[in-house]
CSV table of C-alpha atoms and ligand atoms in Angstrom, one decimal:
chain,number,residue,atom,x,y,z
N,47,UNK,CA,118.8,85.7,143.2
N,48,UNK,CA,121.6,85.5,140.4
N,49,UNK,CA,124.3,84.4,142.9
N,50,UNK,CA,121.9,81.4,144.0
N,51,UNK,CA,121.2,80.7,140.2
N,52,UNK,CA,124.9,80.6,139.2
N,53,UNK,CA,125.6,78.3,142.0
N,54,UNK,CA,122.5,76.0,141.1
N,55,UNK,CA,123.5,75.7,137.4
N,56,UNK,CA,127.4,75.4,138.2
N,57,UNK,CA,126.2,72.3,140.4
N,58,UNK,CA,124.1,70.9,137.5
N,59,UNK,CA,126.9,71.6,134.8
N,60,UNK,CA,130.5,71.4,136.5
N,61,UNK,CA,133.2,74.0,136.0
N,62,UNK,CA,133.6,73.2,132.3
N,63,UNK,CA,129.7,73.9,131.5
N,64,UNK,CA,129.4,77.3,132.8
N,65,UNK,CA,130.9,80.6,131.8
N,66,UNK,CA,130.2,83.6,133.8
N,67,UNK,CA,133.3,85.9,133.1
N,68,UNK,CA,132.2,88.6,130.8
N,69,UNK,CA,135.3,88.4,128.6
N,70,UNK,CA,134.7,84.8,127.8
N,71,UNK,CA,131.0,85.5,127.3
N,72,UNK,CA,131.7,87.7,124.5
N,73,UNK,CA,131.2,85.9,121.4
N,74,UNK,CA,127.8,84.4,122.7
N,75,UNK,CA,126.6,87.7,123.4
N,76,UNK,CA,126.4,89.2,120.2
N,77,UNK,CA,125.7,88.0,116.5
N,78,UNK,CA,128.6,87.9,114.2
N,79,UNK,CA,127.3,90.8,112.2
N,80,UNK,CA,127.6,92.8,115.5
N,81,UNK,CA,124.3,94.3,115.0
N,82,UNK,CA,122.5,93.0,118.0
N,83,UNK,CA,124.6,93.3,121.3
N,84,UNK,CA,123.5,91.6,124.5
N,85,UNK,CA,124.9,91.0,128.0
N,86,UNK,CA,124.0,87.6,129.4
N,87,UNK,CA,124.0,86.9,133.1
N,88,UNK,CA,125.8,83.4,132.1
N,89,UNK,CA,126.1,81.1,129.3
N,90,UNK,CA,125.0,77.6,130.2
N,91,UNK,CA,126.7,74.8,128.2
N,92,UNK,CA,125.1,71.3,129.0
N,93,UNK,CA,126.6,68.1,127.9
N,94,UNK,CA,123.3,66.0,127.6
N,95,UNK,CA,119.6,66.6,127.1
N,96,UNK,CA,119.3,65.9,130.8
N,97,UNK,CA,121.4,68.6,131.7
N,98,UNK,CA,119.5,70.9,129.5
N,99,UNK,CA,116.1,70.0,131.3
N,100,UNK,CA,117.7,70.8,134.5
N,101,UNK,CA,119.2,74.1,133.4
N,102,UNK,CA,115.4,74.9,132.1
N,103,UNK,CA,114.1,74.0,135.5
N,104,UNK,CA,116.7,76.1,137.4
N,105,UNK,CA,116.2,79.3,135.4
N,106,UNK,CA,112.5,79.2,135.4
N,107,UNK,CA,112.5,78.6,139.3
N,108,UNK,CA,114.7,81.7,139.5
N,109,UNK,CA,113.0,83.8,137.0
N,110,UNK,CA,115.7,84.1,134.7
N,111,UNK,CA,114.8,83.7,131.0
N,112,UNK,CA,116.5,81.4,128.5
N,113,UNK,CA,118.0,82.1,125.3
N,114,UNK,CA,118.9,78.9,123.0
N,115,UNK,CA,122.0,79.4,120.7
N,116,UNK,CA,123.5,77.0,118.2
N,117,UNK,CA,126.2,78.2,116.1
N,118,UNK,CA,125.2,82.0,116.5
N,119,UNK,CA,125.5,82.2,112.9
N,120,UNK,CA,121.9,83.9,112.4
N,121,UNK,CA,120.9,87.1,110.6
N,122,UNK,CA,118.2,88.2,112.4
N,123,UNK,CA,119.6,88.4,116.0
N,124,UNK,CA,117.4,85.7,117.1
N,125,UNK,CA,120.0,83.8,119.3
N,126,UNK,CA,121.7,86.2,121.5
N,127,UNK,CA,120.3,87.8,124.5
N,128,UNK,CA,119.0,91.3,125.6
N,129,UNK,CA,121.1,93.8,127.4
N,130,UNK,CA,119.7,93.6,130.6
N,131,UNK,CA,122.4,91.3,131.9
N,132,UNK,CA,119.5,89.1,133.3
N,133,UNK,CA,119.0,86.4,130.4
N,134,UNK,CA,120.8,83.1,130.6
N,135,UNK,CA,122.1,81.8,127.1
N,136,UNK,CA,121.9,78.1,126.4
N,137,UNK,CA,124.8,77.3,124.2
N,138,UNK,CA,123.9,73.8,122.5
N,139,UNK,CA,127.6,73.7,121.2
N,140,UNK,CA,128.9,71.0,123.8
N,141,UNK,CA,126.1,68.4,122.4
N,142,UNK,CA,127.9,67.8,119.0
N,143,UNK,CA,127.8,64.5,118.3
N,144,UNK,CA,126.4,62.4,115.1
N,145,UNK,CA,124.2,59.8,116.9
N,146,UNK,CA,123.4,57.5,114.3
N,147,UNK,CA,123.3,56.8,110.3
N,148,UNK,CA,121.1,54.6,108.7
N,149,UNK,CA,122.2,54.3,104.7
N,150,UNK,CA,119.5,52.3,103.7
N,151,UNK,CA,116.9,53.7,105.6
N,152,UNK,CA,118.4,57.1,104.7
N,153,UNK,CA,118.5,58.8,108.2
N,154,UNK,CA,120.6,60.8,110.4
N,155,UNK,CA,120.6,61.3,113.9
N,156,UNK,CA,122.6,64.0,115.8
N,157,UNK,CA,122.9,66.1,118.9
N,158,UNK,CA,121.5,69.4,118.4
N,159,UNK,CA,124.8,71.2,118.7
N,160,UNK,CA,126.4,69.2,116.0
N,161,UNK,CA,128.1,71.5,113.1
N,162,UNK,CA,126.0,71.0,110.1
N,163,UNK,CA,129.4,70.1,108.1
N,164,UNK,CA,130.1,67.3,110.7
N,165,UNK,CA,126.5,65.8,110.0
N,166,UNK,CA,127.1,66.6,106.1
N,167,UNK,CA,130.5,65.0,106.1
N,168,UNK,CA,129.2,62.0,108.2
N,169,UNK,CA,126.4,61.3,105.7
N,170,UNK,CA,129.0,61.3,102.9
N,171,UNK,CA,131.3,58.9,104.6
N,172,UNK,CA,128.3,56.9,104.6
N,173,UNK,CA,128.0,57.3,100.8
N,174,UNK,CA,124.7,59.3,101.2
N,175,UNK,CA,124.0,63.2,101.1
N,176,UNK,CA,122.3,65.2,103.7
N,177,UNK,CA,121.0,67.7,101.2
N,178,UNK,CA,121.2,71.0,103.1
N,179,UNK,CA,123.9,73.3,101.9
N,180,UNK,CA,124.4,76.9,103.3
N,181,UNK,CA,127.5,79.6,103.8
N,182,UNK,CA,127.5,79.1,107.4
N,183,UNK,CA,127.6,75.4,107.3
N,184,UNK,CA,131.0,75.1,109.1
N,185,UNK,CA,129.6,76.8,112.1
N,186,UNK,CA,125.7,76.5,112.1
N,187,UNK,CA,124.4,73.5,114.2
N,188,UNK,CA,121.8,71.1,112.9
N,189,UNK,CA,119.9,72.3,116.0
N,190,UNK,CA,120.0,75.7,115.0
N,191,UNK,CA,119.1,75.0,111.4
N,192,UNK,CA,116.2,73.1,112.4
N,193,UNK,CA,115.1,75.9,114.7
N,194,UNK,CA,115.0,78.5,112.2
N,195,UNK,CA,113.7,76.3,109.3
N,196,UNK,CA,117.0,77.2,107.5
N,197,UNK,CA,117.0,77.4,103.8
N,198,UNK,CA,120.3,77.5,101.8
N,199,UNK,CA,121.3,76.9,98.2
N,200,UNK,CA,119.4,73.3,97.4
N,201,UNK,CA,115.9,74.2,98.7
N,202,UNK,CA,114.4,74.2,95.1
N,203,UNK,CA,115.2,70.4,95.0
N,204,UNK,CA,115.3,69.3,98.6
N,205,UNK,CA,112.9,71.7,100.3
N,206,UNK,CA,113.7,73.8,103.4
N,207,UNK,CA,115.1,72.5,106.7
N,208,UNK,CA,111.7,71.4,107.7
N,209,UNK,CA,111.4,69.1,104.6
N,210,UNK,CA,114.3,66.9,106.1
N,211,UNK,CA,113.0,66.6,109.4
N,212,UNK,CA,112.2,63.0,110.5
N,213,UNK,CA,112.1,63.4,114.2
N,214,UNK,CA,113.1,65.7,116.9
N,215,UNK,CA,114.0,65.8,120.8
N,216,UNK,CA,112.8,68.6,122.7
N,217,UNK,CA,113.0,70.3,126.0
N,218,UNK,CA,109.7,72.2,127.2
N,219,UNK,CA,109.6,75.3,129.0
N,220,UNK,CA,109.0,73.4,132.1
N,221,UNK,CA,111.9,71.1,131.7
N,222,UNK,CA,109.8,68.1,130.5
N,223,UNK,CA,111.8,66.0,127.8
N,224,UNK,CA,109.6,65.3,124.7
N,225,UNK,CA,111.3,62.3,123.1
N,226,UNK,CA,110.0,62.5,119.1
N,227,UNK,CA,113.2,61.7,117.7
N,228,UNK,CA,111.5,58.9,115.7
N,229,UNK,CA,113.2,57.6,112.3
N,230,UNK,CA,109.9,56.9,110.7
N,231,UNK,CA,109.3,57.8,107.2
N,232,UNK,CA,105.5,57.6,107.7
N,233,UNK,CA,103.9,58.8,110.9
N,234,UNK,CA,100.5,60.1,110.9
N,235,UNK,CA,99.6,59.1,114.6
N,236,UNK,CA,98.1,62.2,115.7
N,237,UNK,CA,99.2,66.0,115.7
N,238,UNK,CA,102.6,66.2,113.9
N,239,UNK,CA,104.2,67.9,117.1
N,240,UNK,CA,107.6,68.4,116.1
N,241,UNK,CA,106.4,71.0,113.4
N,242,UNK,CA,105.9,73.3,116.7
N,243,UNK,CA,109.6,73.5,117.1
N,244,UNK,CA,110.9,73.8,113.6
N,245,UNK,CA,111.3,77.4,112.6
N,246,UNK,CA,109.9,78.8,115.8
N,247,UNK,CA,113.4,80.0,116.6
N,248,UNK,CA,113.4,78.4,120.4
N,249,UNK,CA,110.4,80.3,121.3
N,250,UNK,CA,108.3,77.2,122.0
N,251,UNK,CA,111.0,74.8,123.2
N,252,UNK,CA,114.6,73.7,123.0
N,253,UNK,CA,115.5,71.4,120.3
N,254,UNK,CA,118.1,68.9,121.7
N,255,UNK,CA,118.3,66.3,119.1
N,256,UNK,CA,117.3,65.8,115.5
N,257,UNK,CA,116.6,63.0,113.0
N,258,UNK,CA,117.2,64.2,109.5
N,259,UNK,CA,116.3,62.5,106.0
N,260,UNK,CA,119.3,61.7,103.8
N,261,UNK,CA,119.1,61.1,100.0
N,262,UNK,CA,121.3,58.9,97.8
N,263,UNK,CA,124.7,60.6,96.8
N,264,UNK,CA,124.3,61.6,93.2
N,265,UNK,CA,127.2,60.1,91.3
N,266,UNK,CA,127.3,63.1,88.7
N,267,UNK,CA,127.3,66.4,89.5
N,268,UNK,CA,127.8,69.6,87.2
N,269,UNK,CA,128.4,73.1,88.3
N,270,UNK,CA,128.2,76.2,85.5
N,271,UNK,CA,128.3,79.6,85.7
N,272,UNK,CA,126.8,82.0,83.3
N,273,UNK,CA,126.6,85.7,82.8
N,274,UNK,CA,123.0,86.9,81.7
N,275,UNK,CA,122.1,90.3,80.6
N,276,UNK,CA,119.0,90.8,82.8
N,277,UNK,CA,116.7,88.8,85.6
N,278,UNK,CA,114.3,88.0,82.9
N,279,UNK,CA,117.0,86.3,80.9
N,280,UNK,CA,117.9,84.3,84.2
N,281,UNK,CA,114.3,83.4,84.6
N,282,UNK,CA,114.4,82.1,80.9
N,283,UNK,CA,117.6,80.3,81.5
N,284,UNK,CA,115.8,78.6,84.6
N,285,UNK,CA,112.9,77.5,82.1
N,286,UNK,CA,115.5,76.4,79.4
N,287,UNK,CA,117.3,74.1,82.4
N,288,UNK,CA,114.0,72.8,83.5
N,289,UNK,CA,113.4,71.5,80.2
N,290,UNK,CA,116.9,70.2,79.6
N,291,UNK,CA,117.9,69.0,83.3
N,292,UNK,CA,114.5,68.5,84.8
N,293,UNK,CA,114.5,67.9,88.6
N,294,UNK,CA,118.2,67.1,88.1
N,295,UNK,CA,118.6,70.9,89.2
N,296,UNK,CA,119.6,71.4,92.7
N,297,UNK,CA,120.8,74.9,92.8
N,298,UNK,CA,119.7,78.0,90.7
N,299,UNK,CA,121.5,81.1,92.1
N,300,UNK,CA,121.0,84.7,90.7
N,301,UNK,CA,123.9,87.2,91.5
N,302,UNK,CA,123.9,91.1,90.3
N,303,UNK,CA,126.9,92.5,88.8
N,304,UNK,CA,127.2,94.7,91.9
N,305,UNK,CA,127.7,91.5,93.9
N,306,UNK,CA,130.7,90.4,91.9
N,307,UNK,CA,132.1,93.8,92.1
N,308,UNK,CA,132.1,93.5,95.8
N,309,UNK,CA,134.0,90.2,95.6
N,310,UNK,CA,136.5,91.8,93.1
N,311,UNK,CA,137.1,94.9,95.1
N,312,UNK,CA,136.9,93.2,98.8
N,313,UNK,CA,138.4,89.7,98.4
N,314,UNK,CA,140.2,89.8,95.1
N,315,UNK,CA,137.7,87.4,93.6
N,316,UNK,CA,136.8,87.3,90.1
N,317,UNK,CA,134.6,85.5,87.8
N,318,UNK,CA,136.2,83.1,84.9
N,319,UNK,CA,133.8,84.5,82.3
N,320,UNK,CA,132.8,87.5,80.6
N,321,UNK,CA,130.8,89.8,82.6
N,322,UNK,CA,127.1,90.6,82.2
N,323,UNK,CA,124.8,92.6,84.5
N,324,UNK,CA,123.8,89.5,86.1
N,325,UNK,CA,125.4,86.1,86.7
N,326,UNK,CA,123.7,82.6,87.4
N,327,UNK,CA,125.2,79.7,89.2
N,328,UNK,CA,123.7,76.5,88.3
N,329,UNK,CA,124.1,73.0,90.0
N,330,UNK,CA,122.7,69.6,88.8
N,331,UNK,CA,123.3,66.0,90.3
N,332,UNK,CA,122.2,62.9,88.8
N,333,UNK,CA,123.5,59.0,89.1
N,334,UNK,CA,122.7,58.0,85.7
N,335,UNK,CA,124.8,59.1,83.1
N,336,UNK,CA,124.2,61.9,80.4
N,337,UNK,CA,123.9,64.6,82.8
N,338,UNK,CA,127.2,66.7,81.8
N,339,UNK,CA,126.1,66.4,77.8
N,340,UNK,CA,122.7,67.7,78.7
N,341,UNK,CA,124.1,70.3,80.5
N,342,UNK,CA,126.6,71.2,77.7
N,343,UNK,CA,123.5,71.2,75.2
N,344,UNK,CA,121.6,73.5,77.6
N,345,UNK,CA,124.3,76.0,77.6
N,346,UNK,CA,125.0,75.9,73.8
N,347,UNK,CA,121.3,76.5,73.5
N,348,UNK,CA,121.4,79.4,75.8
N,349,UNK,CA,124.5,80.7,74.2
N,350,UNK,CA,123.0,80.8,70.8
N,351,UNK,CA,119.7,82.2,71.7
N,352,UNK,CA,121.2,85.0,73.7
N,353,UNK,CA,119.6,83.9,77.2
N,354,UNK,CA,123.1,83.6,78.2
N,355,UNK,CA,126.2,86.0,77.3
N,356,UNK,CA,129.1,83.7,78.5
N,357,UNK,CA,129.2,80.5,80.4
N,358,UNK,CA,131.5,77.6,82.0
N,359,UNK,CA,130.9,74.2,83.0
N,360,UNK,CA,133.5,73.4,85.9
N,361,UNK,CA,136.0,70.5,84.6
N,362,UNK,CA,137.0,69.2,88.0
N,363,UNK,CA,135.6,69.3,91.4
N,364,UNK,CA,138.3,72.0,92.5
N,365,UNK,CA,136.9,74.3,89.6
N,366,UNK,CA,133.4,73.8,90.9
N,367,UNK,CA,134.4,74.6,94.4
N,368,UNK,CA,136.0,78.1,93.0
N,369,UNK,CA,132.6,78.7,91.2
N,370,UNK,CA,130.6,78.3,94.5
N,371,UNK,CA,133.2,80.5,96.6
N,372,UNK,CA,131.8,83.3,94.3
N,373,UNK,CA,128.7,82.9,95.5
N,374,UNK,CA,129.4,82.1,99.1
N,375,UNK,CA,131.5,84.9,99.6
N,376,UNK,CA,129.0,87.6,98.7
N,377,UNK,CA,127.9,88.2,102.0
N,378,UNK,CA,131.5,88.7,103.2
N,379,UNK,CA,131.9,91.1,100.6
N,380,UNK,CA,129.0,93.1,101.4
N,381,UNK,CA,130.0,93.0,104.8
N,382,UNK,CA,133.2,94.9,103.9
N,383,UNK,CA,131.3,97.6,101.8
N,384,UNK,CA,129.4,99.0,104.5
N,385,UNK,CA,126.5,99.0,106.6
N,386,UNK,CA,123.7,97.5,104.8
N,387,UNK,CA,119.8,96.7,105.6
N,388,UNK,CA,119.4,93.0,104.6
N,389,UNK,CA,115.7,92.0,103.0
N,390,UNK,CA,115.5,88.4,102.7
N,391,UNK,CA,112.2,88.3,100.6
N,392,UNK,CA,110.4,86.1,98.4
N,393,UNK,CA,107.7,86.7,95.5
N,394,UNK,CA,106.4,84.1,93.0
N,395,UNK,CA,109.4,83.1,90.9
N,396,UNK,CA,107.8,84.7,87.6
N,397,UNK,CA,107.6,87.9,89.5
N,398,UNK,CA,111.2,88.2,90.4
N,399,UNK,CA,112.2,90.4,87.7
N,400,UNK,CA,109.6,92.8,88.1
N,401,UNK,CA,110.0,93.0,91.9
N,402,UNK,CA,113.6,93.8,91.4
N,403,UNK,CA,112.7,96.3,88.6
N,404,UNK,CA,110.1,98.3,91.4
N,405,UNK,CA,112.2,97.8,94.3
N,406,UNK,CA,115.1,99.3,92.3
N,407,UNK,CA,112.9,102.5,91.5
N,408,UNK,CA,111.7,102.8,95.1
N,409,UNK,CA,115.4,102.8,96.7
N,410,UNK,CA,116.4,105.1,93.7
N,411,UNK,CA,113.6,107.6,94.7
N,412,UNK,CA,113.6,107.2,98.1
N,413,UNK,CA,117.2,106.6,99.2
N,414,UNK,CA,119.4,108.2,96.4
N,415,UNK,CA,123.0,107.0,97.1
N,416,UNK,CA,122.2,103.8,98.6
N,417,UNK,CA,123.4,100.5,96.6
N,418,UNK,CA,121.4,97.4,96.0
N,419,UNK,CA,123.2,94.3,96.6
N,420,UNK,CA,120.6,91.7,95.1
N,421,UNK,CA,121.2,88.0,95.1
N,422,UNK,CA,119.9,85.0,96.0
N,423,UNK,CA,117.7,82.0,95.4
N,424,UNK,CA,116.2,82.5,92.3
N,425,UNK,CA,114.8,79.2,91.9
N,426,UNK,CA,113.0,79.7,94.9
N,427,UNK,CA,111.9,83.3,94.3
N,428,UNK,CA,114.0,84.2,97.3
N,429,UNK,CA,116.1,87.2,96.7
N,430,UNK,CA,118.4,88.9,99.3
N,431,UNK,CA,117.7,92.5,98.2
N,432,UNK,CA,120.5,94.1,100.5
N,433,UNK,CA,120.7,97.8,100.6
N,434,UNK,CA,124.2,99.3,101.4
N,435,UNK,CA,123.4,102.4,103.0
N,436,UNK,CA,125.0,106.0,102.2
N,437,UNK,CA,126.1,108.0,105.2
N,438,UNK,CA,123.1,109.3,107.3
N,439,UNK,CA,120.5,107.2,105.7
N,440,UNK,CA,117.4,105.7,107.9
N,441,UNK,CA,117.5,101.8,107.8
N,442,UNK,CA,113.8,101.3,108.9
N,443,UNK,CA,112.7,103.9,106.2
N,444,UNK,CA,114.6,101.5,103.9
N,445,UNK,CA,113.0,98.5,105.1
N,446,UNK,CA,109.6,100.0,104.7
N,447,UNK,CA,110.7,100.9,101.2
N,448,UNK,CA,111.5,97.4,100.3
N,449,UNK,CA,108.9,95.8,102.1
N,450,UNK,CA,106.0,97.9,100.6
N,451,UNK,CA,107.2,96.6,97.2
N,452,UNK,CA,107.1,93.0,98.5
N,453,UNK,CA,103.7,93.4,99.5
N,454,UNK,CA,102.7,94.5,96.2
N,455,UNK,CA,103.7,91.2,94.8
N,456,UNK,CA,102.2,89.1,97.8
N,457,UNK,CA,105.7,88.2,98.8
N,458,UNK,CA,107.2,87.4,102.3
N,459,UNK,CA,109.6,89.6,104.3
N,460,UNK,CA,111.5,86.6,105.4
N,461,UNK,CA,111.7,83.6,103.2
N,462,UNK,CA,114.8,81.8,105.0
N,463,UNK,CA,116.6,83.7,107.8
N,464,UNK,CA,113.6,84.1,110.1
N,465,UNK,CA,112.3,86.9,112.1
N,466,UNK,CA,114.6,86.9,115.3
N,467,UNK,CA,114.6,90.4,117.0
N,468,UNK,CA,115.4,92.4,113.5
N,469,UNK,CA,112.1,91.8,111.9
N,470,UNK,CA,109.3,91.5,114.9
N,471,UNK,CA,107.9,94.8,114.1
N,472,UNK,CA,108.0,94.5,110.4
N,473,UNK,CA,106.3,90.9,110.9
N,474,UNK,CA,103.5,92.4,113.1
N,475,UNK,CA,102.8,95.2,110.4
N,476,UNK,CA,102.8,92.8,107.7
N,477,UNK,CA,100.9,89.7,109.0
N,478,UNK,CA,97.2,89.7,109.1
N,479,UNK,CA,96.0,90.3,113.1
N,480,UNK,CA,94.3,87.1,113.0
N,481,UNK,CA,97.5,85.1,112.3
N,482,UNK,CA,99.4,86.9,114.9
N,483,UNK,CA,96.9,86.3,117.4
N,484,UNK,CA,96.8,82.3,116.6
N,485,UNK,CA,100.8,82.6,116.9
N,486,UNK,CA,100.4,84.2,120.4
N,487,UNK,CA,97.7,81.5,121.4
N,488,UNK,CA,100.4,78.8,120.7
N,489,UNK,CA,103.1,80.7,122.4
N,490,UNK,CA,101.0,81.4,125.5
N,491,UNK,CA,100.1,77.5,125.6
N,492,UNK,CA,103.7,76.1,125.3
N,493,UNK,CA,105.4,79.2,127.4
N,494,UNK,CA,102.9,80.9,129.5
N,495,UNK,CA,105.8,82.9,131.2
N,496,UNK,CA,107.2,83.9,128.0
N,497,UNK,CA,110.2,82.2,129.5
N,498,UNK,CA,112.2,81.1,126.2
N,499,UNK,CA,113.9,83.5,124.2
N,500,UNK,CA,111.3,86.5,124.9
N,501,UNK,CA,111.1,89.2,122.2
N,502,UNK,CA,112.1,87.0,119.3
N,503,UNK,CA,109.7,86.2,116.5
N,504,UNK,CA,106.7,87.6,118.7
N,505,UNK,CA,106.2,90.7,120.8
N,506,UNK,CA,106.4,90.2,124.4
N,507,UNK,CA,102.7,89.4,125.5
N,508,UNK,CA,101.1,92.2,127.4
Q,888,2HG,C1,122.9,83.3,101.4
Q,888,2HG,O1,122.0,83.0,100.5
Q,888,2HG,C2,122.5,83.5,102.9
Q,888,2HG,O2,124.3,83.5,101.1
Q,888,2HG,C3,123.0,85.2,103.4
Q,888,2HG,O3,121.0,83.4,102.9
Q,888,2HG,C4,122.4,86.3,102.5
Q,888,2HG,O4,123.9,87.8,103.4
Q,888,2HG,C5,122.7,87.4,103.0
Q,888,2HG,O5,122.2,88.4,103.2
Q,889,ZN,ZN1,120.1,82.8,101.2
């Protein structure tokens, strides 16, 4: 069977579009954190939507399951194959072009495999902003960003990826191409079917093209790093920033002292301000003047009333980049520290300080010796509550400890990273049976043979 399929795929894709050698498949077979090793039958690299459709039909006919993959930067193992040696990885990375930009209509159309940074740069060249920003933007693809409904640091102003999607082109499990890549701002004609494919991690169809919303590029940006005594002080600072800077705030990030300790010890990165137990990185952007003055007066007020202990506003773009480098390297610092259990949780924004306190107690009591690397998007109530384990500790038990606290605050066990294969069991435990059943109904309708990305997001249907 597999020899016939390889021959068929080779005929569809040509020599540069199919990888079958184990060594050449290695980077497609495992996630970047090397937590979910798989073994694909082969890696198909189509160069067009028509080729994607042909690959889908060939694999389906041969009974080989398909795992769509973009930049493979996910944190939940959603884009890697299982270890059976029977799944085909469908890499979209050869479909990498920006298709069109409309700077007045504020839209950008791209192939699914276009790197996010390439799309951001194309928008910037047209004088516009593609307002989605995440640490993996140099390798993540726009198709992956949409398929996982990625978040990032600008969600509080611009929303998750879903909020930026105007149109999609997808290939269904039977190979049908559905072209919904419309550039319309308003389109209320019937079901909004593109939503089925946003955030469902390739389990209902394969995103091959996207149309994203752009925004005008703010002429002025301010970036500030502050140290604060506690998460509650950070929340007070958010309230103050909202008063002074209003809806110009595009990022409000919280980082623990331990996060900065990791940056210093593993990457020689240090904060240019006096340390506190916590740090906050704020960015705001506006086209009208007066933003910097407003930021300076907000900083002065925060220092005056003790909300902030110290703070700096970047003087140049290069300084702003340096401040952002601190935030963006925390994941890297954590990876160098040891094995960690990641918790991508959200609770109501005002509950973040109480959540952190309760979770810290749960870890201190239930997993003594573990260290908590808490940081994330305070402006969205989304904390990366990552637990660096002591030798011999049980990761699943740590998951349960943290997620039990999340449940107490009516939070979510995945605010932005998705479910992938990492959180399937936890999702089943934490979501109401009626919600899981509804999801399975949708899955069965679109992919009755469980052919697309099996075992991700949902359990394999019985
Ligand atoms: C971030 O906010 C990413 O930097 C990664 O979502 C978070 O490493 C993590 O847990
Ligand atoms: Zn994040």
